[in-house]
Amino acid sequence: MNINVLTIFPEIFSVLNSGIISKAIKKKLLLINLLDIRKNSINKYNQIDSKPYGGGEGMVFMAAPLIKTIKEISKKKRGPIIYMSPQGKQLNQKKIISFSKLKHLTIICGRYEGIDQRVIDNYVDEEVSIGDFILSGGEYAALCMIDAISRHIPGILGNKDSYLKDTFSNGLLKEDVYTKPEIFDSLAVPEILLSGNHQKIKTWKSENSLLKTSLKRPDLLKNIKLTKKQKKLLEEWSSKAIL
Ligand code: SAH
């Protein structure tokens, strides 16, 4: 997959040199094409932003440097153009999976008060937010999105099935996880997990996942079709005041 990123701070993306993403980049499963918007500034002072018309605080990215940078990418290598923006639709796992199936994607990272609306209206296919809060730059949002997308690119995760069991993949939170030692500070790991009984372990995991979702994120349950067994468990927990 090829991801083009338009930014005035390409150096922020050096964090992609760590972890699984760096391996994916080395293996050429993922290409991050960083484009420095400032290289297309309008004058020798490297200007890419200006004051908003009509007054108001801060600065706004001008259209020309952005559009010139977009045009540096050949049309067939652009894919959808995304503007990271707190005003966009909130990102979720479903959206991440659909992005991960693309060959090309272009991400615009804003700063200051954002970018000239004419770029959004005429070039951007979608505005994407990572949550209802304001970041100082789209780079951090883009990094979150790139990281999440990369987990779904074939060949990137060591265990190809691990993303299938992630939180949200079946609409629920992943079960609690434990590792060595069996007893830590007198705190024991749930016995079933040490039993070696695969069927019981599987049941424990799915019940734990359902229980913790109902306690921590009951809103998620509205988006999935519960099995009869799951409904029964929820009723049982409710009647016992566990929920
Ligand atoms: N003044 C603007 C916010 C600008 S924040 C407003 O009130 O709407 C500066 C830049 O950070 C934005 O251009 C955008 O690219 C990025 N950004 C900020 N919050 C974000 C969020 N929640 N999700 C995605 N990008 C965000």
Coordinates of N, CA and C and ligand atoms in Angstrom, one line a residue:
M1 N 0.8 -1.2 0.0 CA 0.0 0.0 0.0 C 0.9 1.3 0.0
N2 N 0.4 2.2 -0.7 CA 1.2 3.5 -0.8 C 0.4 4.6 -0.1
I3 N 0.9 5.2 0.9 CA 0.2 6.3 1.5 C 1.0 7.6 1.3
N4 N 0.4 8.6 0.7 CA 1.0 9.9 0.5 C 0.6 10.8 1.6
V5 N 1.6 11.5 2.2 CA 1.2 12.4 3.4 C 1.7 13.8 3.1
L6 N 0.8 14.7 3.1 CA 1.2 16.1 2.9 C 1.3 16.8 4.3
T7 N 2.4 17.4 4.5 CA 2.7 17.9 5.9 C 3.7 19.0 5.8
I8 N 3.7 19.9 6.8 CA 4.8 20.9 6.9 C 5.9 20.3 7.9
F9 N 5.6 19.2 8.5 CA 6.6 18.6 9.5 C 6.8 17.1 9.1
P10 N 7.5 16.9 8.0 CA 7.7 15.5 7.6 C 8.5 14.7 8.7
E11 N 9.3 15.5 9.5 CA 10.2 14.8 10.5 C 9.4 14.1 11.6
I12 N 8.1 14.6 11.8 CA 7.3 13.9 12.8 C 7.1 12.4 12.5
F13 N 7.2 12.1 11.2 CA 6.9 10.7 10.7 C 8.1 9.8 10.9
S14 N 9.2 10.3 11.5 CA 10.3 9.5 11.8 C 10.0 8.4 12.8
V15 N 8.9 8.6 13.6 CA 8.5 7.6 14.5 C 8.1 6.3 13.8
L16 N 7.8 6.4 12.5 CA 7.5 5.2 11.8 C 8.7 4.3 11.6
N17 N 9.9 4.8 12.1 CA 11.1 3.9 12.0 C 11.2 2.9 13.1
S18 N 10.1 2.9 14.0 CA 10.1 1.9 15.1 C 9.0 0.9 14.9
G19 N 9.2 -0.3 15.5 CA 8.0 -1.2 15.6 C 7.7 -1.9 14.3
I20 N 6.5 -2.5 14.2 CA 6.2 -3.3 13.1 C 6.1 -2.5 11.8
I21 N 5.7 -1.2 11.9 CA 5.5 -0.5 10.7 C 6.9 -0.3 10.0
S22 N 8.0 -0.2 10.8 CA 9.3 0.0 10.1 C 9.6 -1.3 9.3
K23 N 9.2 -2.4 9.9 CA 9.5 -3.7 9.2 C 8.7 -3.7 7.9
A24 N 7.4 -3.3 8.0 CA 6.6 -3.3 6.8 C 7.2 -2.3 5.7
I25 N 7.7 -1.2 6.1 CA 8.3 -0.3 5.2 C 9.5 -0.9 4.5
K26 N 10.3 -1.5 5.4 CA 11.6 -2.2 4.9 C 11.2 -3.3 3.9
K27 N 10.1 -4.0 4.2 CA 9.7 -5.1 3.3 C 9.0 -4.6 2.1
K28 N 8.8 -3.3 2.0 CA 8.0 -2.6 0.9 C 6.6 -3.0 0.8
L29 N 6.0 -3.5 2.0 CA 4.6 -3.8 2.0 C 3.8 -2.5 2.2
L30 N 4.5 -1.5 2.7 CA 3.9 -0.2 3.0 C 4.9 0.9 2.5
L31 N 4.4 1.8 1.7 CA 5.3 2.9 1.3 C 4.7 4.2 1.8
I32 N 5.5 5.0 2.6 CA 5.0 6.3 3.1 C 5.7 7.3 2.3
N33 N 4.9 8.0 1.5 CA 5.5 9.0 0.6 C 5.3 10.4 1.2
L34 N 6.3 10.9 1.9 CA 6.1 12.2 2.6 C 6.4 13.4 1.7
L35 N 5.4 14.3 1.6 CA 5.5 15.5 0.7 C 5.5 16.7 1.6
D36 N 6.6 17.5 1.5 CA 6.7 18.7 2.3 C 6.0 19.8 1.7
I37 N 4.9 20.3 2.3 CA 4.0 21.3 1.6 C 4.9 22.6 1.5
R38 N 5.8 22.8 2.4 CA 6.6 24.1 2.4 C 7.4 24.2 1.1
K39 N 7.8 23.0 0.5 CA 8.6 23.1 -0.7 C 7.8 23.8 -1.8
N40 N 6.5 23.9 -1.7 CA 5.6 24.5 -2.7 C 5.1 25.9 -2.1
S41 N 5.9 26.5 -1.3 CA 5.5 27.8 -0.7 C 5.4 28.8 -1.8
I42 N 4.7 29.9 -1.5 CA 4.4 30.9 -2.5 C 5.5 31.9 -2.7
N43 N 6.5 32.0 -1.8 CA 7.6 33.0 -2.0 C 8.9 32.5 -1.3
K44 N 9.9 33.4 -1.4 CA 11.2 33.0 -0.8 C 11.2 32.9 0.7
Y45 N 10.1 33.4 1.3 CA 10.0 33.4 2.8 C 9.4 32.1 3.2
N46 N 9.2 31.2 2.3 CA 8.6 29.8 2.6 C 7.2 29.9 3.1
Q47 N 6.5 31.0 2.7 CA 5.2 31.2 3.2 C 4.2 30.1 2.6
I48 N 3.4 29.5 3.5 CA 2.4 28.6 3.1 C 1.0 28.9 3.8
D49 N 1.0 29.9 4.7 CA -0.2 30.2 5.4 C -0.4 31.7 5.4
S50 N -1.6 32.1 5.7 CA -1.9 33.5 5.8 C -3.1 33.7 6.8
K51 N -3.4 35.0 7.1 CA -4.5 35.3 8.0 C -5.9 35.0 7.4
P52 N -6.8 34.6 8.2 CA -8.1 34.3 7.7 C -8.8 35.5 7.2
Y53 N -9.5 35.5 6.0 CA -10.3 36.6 5.6 C -11.5 36.8 6.6
G54 N -11.8 38.0 6.7 CA -12.9 38.3 7.6 C -12.5 38.4 9.1
G55 N -11.2 38.2 9.3 CA -10.6 38.4 10.6 C -10.7 37.1 11.4
G56 N -10.2 37.1 12.6 CA -10.2 35.9 13.4 C -8.8 35.5 13.8
E57 N -8.7 34.6 14.7 CA -7.4 34.3 15.3 C -6.7 33.3 14.3
G58 N -5.4 33.3 14.5 CA -4.5 32.3 13.9 C -4.3 32.4 12.4
M59 N -3.7 31.4 11.8 CA -3.3 31.4 10.4 C -4.0 30.2 9.7
V60 N -4.1 30.3 8.4 CA -4.8 29.2 7.6 C -3.8 28.8 6.5
F61 N -3.8 27.5 6.2 CA -2.9 27.0 5.1 C -3.5 27.6 3.8
M62 N -2.7 28.2 2.9 CA -3.2 28.7 1.7 C -3.5 27.5 0.7
A63 N -4.4 27.8 -0.2 CA -4.7 26.7 -1.2 C -3.6 26.3 -2.1
A64 N -2.9 27.3 -2.7 CA -1.9 27.1 -3.7 C -0.8 26.1 -3.4
P65 N -0.1 26.2 -2.2 CA 0.9 25.2 -1.9 C 0.4 23.8 -1.7
L66 N -0.8 23.7 -1.2 CA -1.4 22.4 -1.0 C -1.8 21.8 -2.3
I67 N -2.4 22.6 -3.2 CA -2.8 22.0 -4.4 C -1.6 21.6 -5.3
K68 N -0.6 22.5 -5.2 CA 0.6 22.2 -6.0 C 1.2 20.8 -5.5
T69 N 1.1 20.6 -4.2 CA 1.7 19.4 -3.6 C 0.9 18.2 -4.0
I70 N -0.5 18.4 -4.0 CA -1.3 17.3 -4.4 C -1.0 16.9 -5.9
K71 N -0.8 17.9 -6.7 CA -0.5 17.7 -8.1 C 0.8 17.0 -8.4
E72 N 1.7 17.1 -7.4 CA 3.0 16.4 -7.5 C 2.8 14.8 -7.6
I73 N 1.7 14.4 -7.0 CA 1.4 13.0 -7.0 C 0.6 12.6 -8.3
S74 N 1.0 11.7 -9.0 CA 0.3 11.4 -10.3 C -1.1 10.9 -9.9
K75 N -2.1 11.2 -10.7 CA -3.5 10.9 -10.4 C -3.7 9.5 -10.0
K76 N -3.0 8.5 -10.7 CA -3.3 7.1 -10.4 C -2.7 6.7 -9.0
K77 N -1.8 7.5 -8.5 CA -1.2 7.2 -7.2 C -1.8 8.0 -6.0
R78 N -2.9 8.7 -6.3 CA -3.4 9.5 -5.2 C -4.4 8.7 -4.3
G79 N -5.3 8.0 -4.9 CA -6.3 7.3 -4.2 C -7.2 8.4 -3.6
P80 N -8.1 8.0 -2.6 CA -8.9 9.0 -2.0 C -8.0 10.1 -1.2
I81 N -8.4 11.3 -1.3 CA -7.7 12.3 -0.5 C -8.4 12.6 0.8
I82 N -7.7 12.4 1.8 CA -8.3 12.5 3.2 C -7.7 13.7 3.8
Y83 N -8.6 14.6 4.4 CA -8.1 15.7 5.3 C -8.3 15.3 6.7
M84 N -7.2 15.2 7.5 CA -7.4 14.9 8.9 C -8.0 16.1 9.6
S85 N -9.1 16.0 10.2 CA -9.8 17.2 10.7 C -10.8 16.9 11.8
P86 N -10.8 17.7 12.9 CA -11.7 17.5 14.0 C -13.2 17.6 13.5
Q87 N -13.4 18.2 12.3 CA -14.7 18.4 11.8 C -15.2 17.2 10.9
G88 N -14.3 16.2 10.8 CA -14.7 15.0 9.9 C -15.5 14.0 10.7
K89 N -15.8 12.9 9.9 CA -16.5 11.8 10.5 C -15.5 11.0 11.4
Q90 N -15.9 10.6 12.5 CA -15.0 9.9 13.5 C -14.5 8.5 13.0
L91 N -13.2 8.4 13.0 CA -12.6 7.1 12.5 C -13.0 5.9 13.4
N92 N -13.2 4.8 12.8 CA -13.5 3.6 13.5 C -12.8 2.4 12.8
Q93 N -12.9 1.2 13.4 CA -12.2 0.0 12.9 C -12.8 -0.3 11.5
K94 N -14.1 -0.1 11.3 CA -14.7 -0.5 10.0 C -14.0 0.4 8.9
K95 N -13.9 1.7 9.2 CA -13.3 2.6 8.2 C -11.8 2.2 8.0
I96 N -11.1 1.9 9.0 CA -9.7 1.5 8.9 C -9.6 0.3 8.0
I97 N -10.4 -0.7 8.1 CA -10.4 -1.9 7.3 C -10.6 -1.5 5.8
S98 N -11.6 -0.6 5.6 CA -11.9 -0.3 4.2 C -10.7 0.5 3.6
F99 N -10.0 1.4 4.4 CA -8.8 2.1 3.9 C -7.7 1.0 3.6
S100 N -7.6 0.0 4.5 CA -6.5 -0.9 4.3 C -6.6 -1.7 3.0
K101 N -7.7 -1.7 2.4 CA -7.9 -2.5 1.1 C -7.5 -1.6 -0.1
L102 N -7.2 -0.4 0.1 CA -6.8 0.5 -1.0 C -5.3 0.3 -1.4
K103 N -5.0 0.6 -2.6 CA -3.6 0.6 -3.0 C -3.0 1.9 -2.7
H104 N -3.8 3.0 -2.8 CA -3.2 4.3 -2.6 C -4.2 5.2 -1.7
L105 N -3.6 6.0 -1.0 CA -4.3 6.9 -0.1 C -3.5 8.2 0.1
T106 N -4.2 9.3 0.1 CA -3.4 10.6 0.3 C -4.0 11.2 1.6
I107 N -3.1 11.7 2.4 CA -3.6 12.3 3.7 C -3.0 13.7 3.8
I108 N -3.9 14.7 4.1 CA -3.4 16.0 4.3 C -3.5 16.3 5.8
C109 N -2.3 16.8 6.3 CA -2.2 17.1 7.7 C -2.3 18.7 7.8
G110 N -3.3 19.2 8.5 CA -3.4 20.6 8.7 C -2.7 21.0 10.0
R111 N -2.6 22.3 10.1 CA -2.0 23.0 11.3 C -2.7 24.3 11.6
Y112 N -2.4 25.0 12.6 CA -3.0 26.3 12.9 C -4.5 26.2 12.9
E113 N -5.2 27.1 12.1 CA -6.6 27.1 12.1 C -7.2 26.2 11.1
G114 N -6.4 25.4 10.4 CA -6.9 24.5 9.4 C -6.4 25.0 8.0
I115 N -7.1 24.4 7.0 CA -6.7 24.7 5.6 C -7.9 25.5 4.8
D116 N -7.5 26.2 3.8 CA -8.5 27.0 3.0 C -9.6 26.1 2.6
Q117 N -10.8 26.5 2.8 CA -12.0 25.7 2.6 C -12.1 25.2 1.1
R118 N -11.5 26.0 0.2 CA -11.6 25.7 -1.2 C -10.9 24.4 -1.5
V119 N -9.8 24.1 -0.8 CA -9.1 22.8 -1.0 C -10.1 21.7 -0.5
I120 N -10.7 21.9 0.6 CA -11.6 20.8 1.1 C -12.8 20.6 0.1
D121 N -13.4 21.7 -0.4 CA -14.5 21.6 -1.3 C -14.2 21.0 -2.6
N122 N -13.0 21.2 -3.1 CA -12.6 20.8 -4.5 C -11.7 19.7 -4.6
Y123 N -10.9 19.3 -3.6 CA -9.9 18.3 -3.7 C -10.1 17.1 -2.7
V124 N -10.6 17.5 -1.5 CA -10.7 16.4 -0.5 C -11.9 15.5 -0.7
D125 N -11.7 14.2 -0.6 CA -12.8 13.3 -0.7 C -13.5 13.1 0.6
E126 N -12.7 13.1 1.7 CA -13.3 12.8 3.0 C -12.5 13.5 4.1
E127 N -13.2 14.1 5.1 CA -12.6 14.6 6.3 C -12.7 13.5 7.3
V128 N -11.6 13.3 8.0 CA -11.6 12.2 9.0 C -11.0 12.7 10.3
S129 N -11.8 12.5 11.4 CA -11.4 12.9 12.7 C -11.0 11.7 13.5
I130 N -10.1 11.9 14.5 CA -9.8 10.7 15.4 C -10.5 10.9 16.7
G131 N -11.3 11.9 16.9 CA -12.1 12.0 18.1 C -12.4 13.5 18.3
D132 N -13.3 13.7 19.3 CA -13.8 15.0 19.5 C -12.9 15.8 20.5
F133 N -11.7 16.1 20.0 CA -10.8 16.9 20.7 C -9.9 17.6 19.6
I134 N -9.2 18.6 20.1 CA -8.4 19.4 19.1 C -6.9 19.1 19.3
L135 N -6.3 18.6 18.2 CA -4.8 18.4 18.2 C -4.2 19.7 17.6
S136 N -2.9 19.8 17.8 CA -2.2 21.0 17.2 C -1.9 20.7 15.7
G137 N -1.9 19.4 15.3 CA -1.6 19.1 14.0 C -2.1 17.8 13.5
G138 N -2.4 17.7 12.2 CA -3.0 16.5 11.7 C -2.0 15.3 11.6
E139 N -0.7 15.6 11.8 CA 0.3 14.6 11.8 C 0.0 13.5 12.8
Y140 N -0.4 13.9 14.0 CA -0.6 12.9 15.0 C -1.8 12.0 14.7
A141 N -2.8 12.6 14.1 CA -4.0 11.9 13.7 C -3.7 10.9 12.6
A142 N -2.9 11.5 11.6 CA -2.5 10.6 10.5 C -1.6 9.4 10.9
L143 N -0.8 9.6 11.9 CA 0.0 8.5 12.4 C -0.8 7.4 13.1
C144 N -1.9 7.9 13.8 CA -2.8 6.9 14.4 C -3.4 6.1 13.3
M145 N -3.9 6.8 12.3 CA -4.6 6.1 11.2 C -3.7 5.2 10.4
I146 N -2.5 5.6 10.1 CA -1.5 4.8 9.4 C -1.2 3.5 10.2
D147 N -1.0 3.7 11.5 CA -0.6 2.6 12.3 C -1.8 1.5 12.3
A148 N -3.0 2.0 12.5 CA -4.2 1.1 12.5 C -4.4 0.5 11.2
I149 N -4.2 1.2 10.1 CA -4.3 0.6 8.7 C -3.3 -0.5 8.5
S150 N -2.1 -0.2 9.0 CA -1.0 -1.1 8.7 C -1.2 -2.5 9.3
R151 N -1.9 -2.6 10.4 CA -2.2 -3.9 11.0 C -3.0 -4.8 10.1
H152 N -3.7 -4.2 9.1 CA -4.5 -5.0 8.2 C -3.9 -5.3 6.9
I153 N -2.7 -4.8 6.7 CA -2.0 -5.1 5.4 C -1.4 -6.5 5.5
P154 N -1.8 -7.4 4.5 CA -1.3 -8.7 4.6 C 0.2 -8.8 4.7
G155 N 0.7 -9.6 5.6 CA 2.2 -9.8 5.8 C 2.8 -8.9 6.8
I156 N 2.0 -7.9 7.4 CA 2.7 -7.0 8.3 C 2.7 -7.6 9.8
L157 N 1.6 -8.1 10.2 CA 1.6 -8.7 11.6 C 2.3 -10.0 11.6
G158 N 3.1 -10.3 12.6 CA 3.7 -11.5 12.8 C 2.8 -12.7 12.7
N159 N 1.7 -12.6 13.5 CA 0.7 -13.6 13.5 C -0.5 -13.1 12.6
K160 N -0.7 -13.7 11.5 CA -1.7 -13.1 10.5 C -3.1 -13.0 11.1
D161 N -3.4 -13.9 12.1 CA -4.7 -13.9 12.7 C -4.9 -12.9 13.8
S162 N -3.8 -12.3 14.3 CA -4.0 -11.6 15.5 C -5.0 -10.4 15.4
Y163 N -5.0 -9.7 14.2 CA -6.0 -8.6 14.1 C -7.4 -9.1 14.1
L164 N -7.6 -10.4 13.7 CA -9.0 -10.9 13.7 C -9.5 -11.0 15.1
K165 N -8.6 -11.1 16.1 CA -9.1 -11.3 17.4 C -9.0 -10.0 18.2
D166 N -8.6 -8.9 17.6 CA -8.5 -7.6 18.3 C -9.9 -7.2 18.7
T167 N -9.8 -6.3 19.7 CA -11.0 -5.6 20.1 C -11.7 -4.9 18.9
F168 N -13.0 -4.9 18.8 CA -13.8 -4.4 17.8 C -14.0 -5.3 16.6
S169 N -13.1 -6.3 16.4 CA -13.2 -7.1 15.2 C -14.5 -7.9 15.1
N170 N -14.9 -8.4 16.3 CA -16.2 -9.0 16.3 C -17.3 -8.2 17.0
G171 N -17.0 -6.9 17.1 CA -17.9 -5.9 17.8 C -17.8 -5.9 19.3
L172 N -16.9 -6.7 19.8 CA -16.7 -6.7 21.3 C -15.3 -6.3 21.7
L173 N -15.1 -6.1 23.0 CA -13.7 -5.8 23.5 C -13.0 -7.2 23.6
K174 N -11.7 -7.2 23.4 CA -11.0 -8.5 23.5 C -11.0 -8.9 25.0
E175 N -10.9 -10.2 25.3 CA -10.9 -10.7 26.7 C -9.7 -10.2 27.4
D176 N -9.7 -10.3 28.8 CA -8.5 -9.9 29.6 C -7.4 -10.8 29.2
V177 N -6.2 -10.3 29.2 CA -5.0 -11.1 28.9 C -4.0 -11.1 30.1
Y178 N -3.4 -12.3 30.3 CA -2.4 -12.4 31.4 C -1.1 -13.1 30.9
T179 N 0.0 -12.9 31.5 CA 1.2 -13.6 31.2 C 2.0 -14.0 32.5
K180 N 3.1 -14.6 32.3 CA 3.9 -15.1 33.4 C 4.2 -14.0 34.4
P181 N 4.3 -14.3 35.7 CA 4.1 -15.6 36.4 C 2.7 -15.9 36.7
E182 N 2.4 -17.1 37.1 CA 1.0 -17.5 37.4 C 0.5 -16.8 38.6
I183 N 1.4 -16.5 39.6 CA 1.0 -15.7 40.8 C 2.0 -14.6 40.9
F184 N 1.5 -13.4 40.9 CA 2.3 -12.2 41.1 C 1.8 -11.4 42.3
D185 N 2.6 -11.2 43.3 CA 2.2 -10.4 44.5 C 0.9 -11.0 45.0
S186 N 0.8 -12.3 45.1 CA -0.4 -13.1 45.6 C -1.6 -13.0 44.7
L187 N -1.4 -12.4 43.5 CA -2.5 -12.3 42.6 C -2.4 -13.4 41.5
A188 N -3.5 -14.2 41.5 CA -3.4 -15.4 40.6 C -4.1 -15.1 39.2
V189 N -3.6 -15.8 38.2 CA -4.2 -15.8 36.9 C -5.5 -16.7 37.0
P190 N -6.6 -16.3 36.3 CA -7.8 -17.2 36.3 C -7.4 -18.6 36.0
E191 N -7.9 -19.5 36.9 CA -7.4 -20.9 36.8 C -7.7 -21.6 35.5
I192 N -8.8 -21.3 34.9 CA -9.2 -21.9 33.6 C -8.1 -21.7 32.6
L193 N -7.5 -20.6 32.6 CA -6.5 -20.3 31.5 C -5.3 -21.2 31.6
L194 N -5.1 -21.8 32.8 CA -3.9 -22.7 33.0 C -4.4 -24.2 32.9
S195 N -5.7 -24.4 32.7 CA -6.2 -25.8 32.7 C -5.8 -26.6 31.5
G196 N -5.5 -26.0 30.4 CA -5.1 -26.7 29.2 C -6.4 -27.2 28.5
N197 N -7.6 -27.0 29.0 CA -8.8 -27.4 28.4 C -9.3 -26.4 27.4
H198 N -9.0 -26.6 26.1 CA -9.2 -25.6 25.1 C -10.7 -25.2 25.0
Q199 N -11.6 -26.1 25.1 CA -13.0 -25.7 25.0 C -13.4 -24.8 26.1
K200 N -13.0 -25.1 27.4 CA -13.3 -24.3 28.5 C -12.7 -22.9 28.4
I201 N -11.4 -22.9 27.9 CA -10.7 -21.6 27.7 C -11.4 -20.8 26.7
K202 N -11.9 -21.4 25.6 CA -12.6 -20.7 24.6 C -13.9 -20.0 25.2
T203 N -14.6 -20.8 25.9 CA -15.8 -20.3 26.6 C -15.5 -19.2 27.5
W204 N -14.5 -19.4 28.3 CA -14.1 -18.3 29.3 C -13.8 -17.0 28.5
K205 N -13.0 -17.2 27.4 CA -12.6 -16.0 26.7 C -13.9 -15.2 26.1
S206 N -14.8 -16.0 25.5 CA -15.9 -15.3 24.9 C -16.8 -14.7 26.0
E207 N -17.0 -15.4 27.1 CA -17.8 -14.8 28.2 C -17.2 -13.6 28.8
N208 N -15.9 -13.7 29.0 CA -15.1 -12.6 29.6 C -15.3 -11.3 28.6
S209 N -15.1 -11.6 27.3 CA -15.2 -10.5 26.4 C -16.6 -9.9 26.4
L210 N -17.6 -10.7 26.5 CA -19.0 -10.2 26.5 C -19.2 -9.4 27.8
L211 N -18.8 -10.0 28.9 CA -19.0 -9.3 30.2 C -18.3 -8.0 30.3
K212 N -17.0 -7.9 29.8 CA -16.3 -6.7 29.9 C -16.9 -5.6 29.0
T213 N -17.4 -6.1 27.8 CA -18.0 -5.1 26.9 C -19.2 -4.5 27.5
S214 N -20.0 -5.4 28.2 CA -21.3 -4.9 28.7 C -21.0 -4.0 29.9
L215 N -19.9 -4.2 30.6 CA -19.6 -3.3 31.7 C -18.9 -2.0 31.2
K216 N -18.0 -2.1 30.3 CA -17.2 -0.9 29.9 C -17.8 -0.2 28.7
R217 N -18.3 -0.9 27.7 CA -18.8 -0.3 26.5 C -20.1 -0.9 26.1
P218 N -21.2 -0.7 26.9 CA -22.5 -1.3 26.6 C -23.0 -0.8 25.2
D219 N -22.5 0.4 24.8 CA -23.0 1.0 23.6 C -22.6 0.1 22.4
L220 N -21.5 -0.7 22.5 CA -21.1 -1.5 21.4 C -22.1 -2.7 21.1
L221 N -22.8 -3.1 22.2 CA -23.7 -4.2 22.0 C -24.8 -3.9 21.1
K222 N -25.1 -2.7 21.0 CA -26.3 -2.3 20.1 C -25.9 -2.5 18.7
N223 N -24.6 -2.5 18.4 CA -24.2 -2.6 16.9 C -24.1 -4.1 16.4
I224 N -24.2 -5.0 17.3 CA -24.0 -6.4 16.9 C -25.3 -7.3 17.1
K225 N -25.4 -8.4 16.4 CA -26.5 -9.3 16.6 C -26.0 -10.3 17.7
L226 N -26.6 -10.3 18.8 CA -26.2 -11.2 19.9 C -26.8 -12.6 19.6
T227 N -26.0 -13.6 20.0 CA -26.6 -15.0 19.9 C -27.5 -15.2 21.1
K228 N -28.3 -16.3 20.9 CA -29.2 -16.6 22.0 C -28.4 -16.8 23.3
K229 N -27.3 -17.5 23.2 CA -26.5 -17.8 24.4 C -26.0 -16.5 25.0
Q230 N -25.6 -15.5 24.2 CA -25.1 -14.3 24.7 C -26.2 -13.5 25.4
K231 N -27.4 -13.5 24.8 CA -28.6 -12.8 25.4 C -28.9 -13.4 26.8
K232 N -28.8 -14.8 26.8 CA -29.1 -15.5 28.1 C -28.1 -15.1 29.2
L233 N -26.8 -15.0 28.8 CA -25.8 -14.7 29.7 C -26.0 -13.3 30.3
L234 N -26.4 -12.3 29.4 CA -26.6 -11.0 29.8 C -27.8 -10.9 30.8
E235 N -28.8 -11.6 30.5 CA -30.0 -11.6 31.4 C -29.6 -12.2 32.7
E236 N -28.8 -13.3 32.7 CA -28.3 -13.9 33.9 C -27.5 -12.9 34.8
W237 N -26.6 -12.2 34.1 CA -25.7 -11.3 34.8 C -26.5 -10.1 35.4
S238 N -27.5 -9.7 34.6 CA -28.4 -8.6 35.0 C -29.1 -9.0 36.3
S239 N -29.7 -10.2 36.3 CA -30.5 -10.7 37.4 C -29.6 -10.8 38.7
K240 N -28.4 -11.2 38.4 CA -27.5 -11.3 39.6 C -26.8 -10.0 40.0
A241 N -27.2 -8.9 39.3 CA -26.7 -7.6 39.5 C -25.2 -7.5 39.3
I242 N -24.7 -8.4 38.4 CA -23.3 -8.3 38.0 C -23.1 -7.1 37.1
L243 N -24.2 -6.8 36.3 CA -24.1 -5.7 35.3 C -24.7 -4.5 35.9
Ligands
SAH1 N1 -9.3 25.6 14.4 C1 -9.7 24.4 13.8 C2 -8.9 23.3 14.4 C3 -7.5 23.3 13.8 S1 -6.5 22.1 14.6 C4 -11.2 24.1 14.2 O1 -11.6 24.7 15.2 O2 -11.9 23.3 13.6 C5 -5.1 22.0 13.5 C6 -5.0 20.8 12.6 O3 -4.9 19.6 13.5 C7 -6.2 20.6 11.8 O4 -6.1 21.3 10.5 C8 -6.3 19.1 11.6 O5 -5.5 18.7 10.5 C9 -5.6 18.6 12.9 N2 -6.6 18.0 13.8 C10 -6.9 18.6 15.0 N3 -7.8 17.9 15.7 C11 -8.0 16.7 15.0 C12 -8.8 15.6 15.2 N4 -9.5 15.4 16.3 N5 -8.7 14.6 14.2 C13 -8.0 14.8 13.1 N6 -7.2 15.9 12.9 C14 -7.2 16.9 13.8

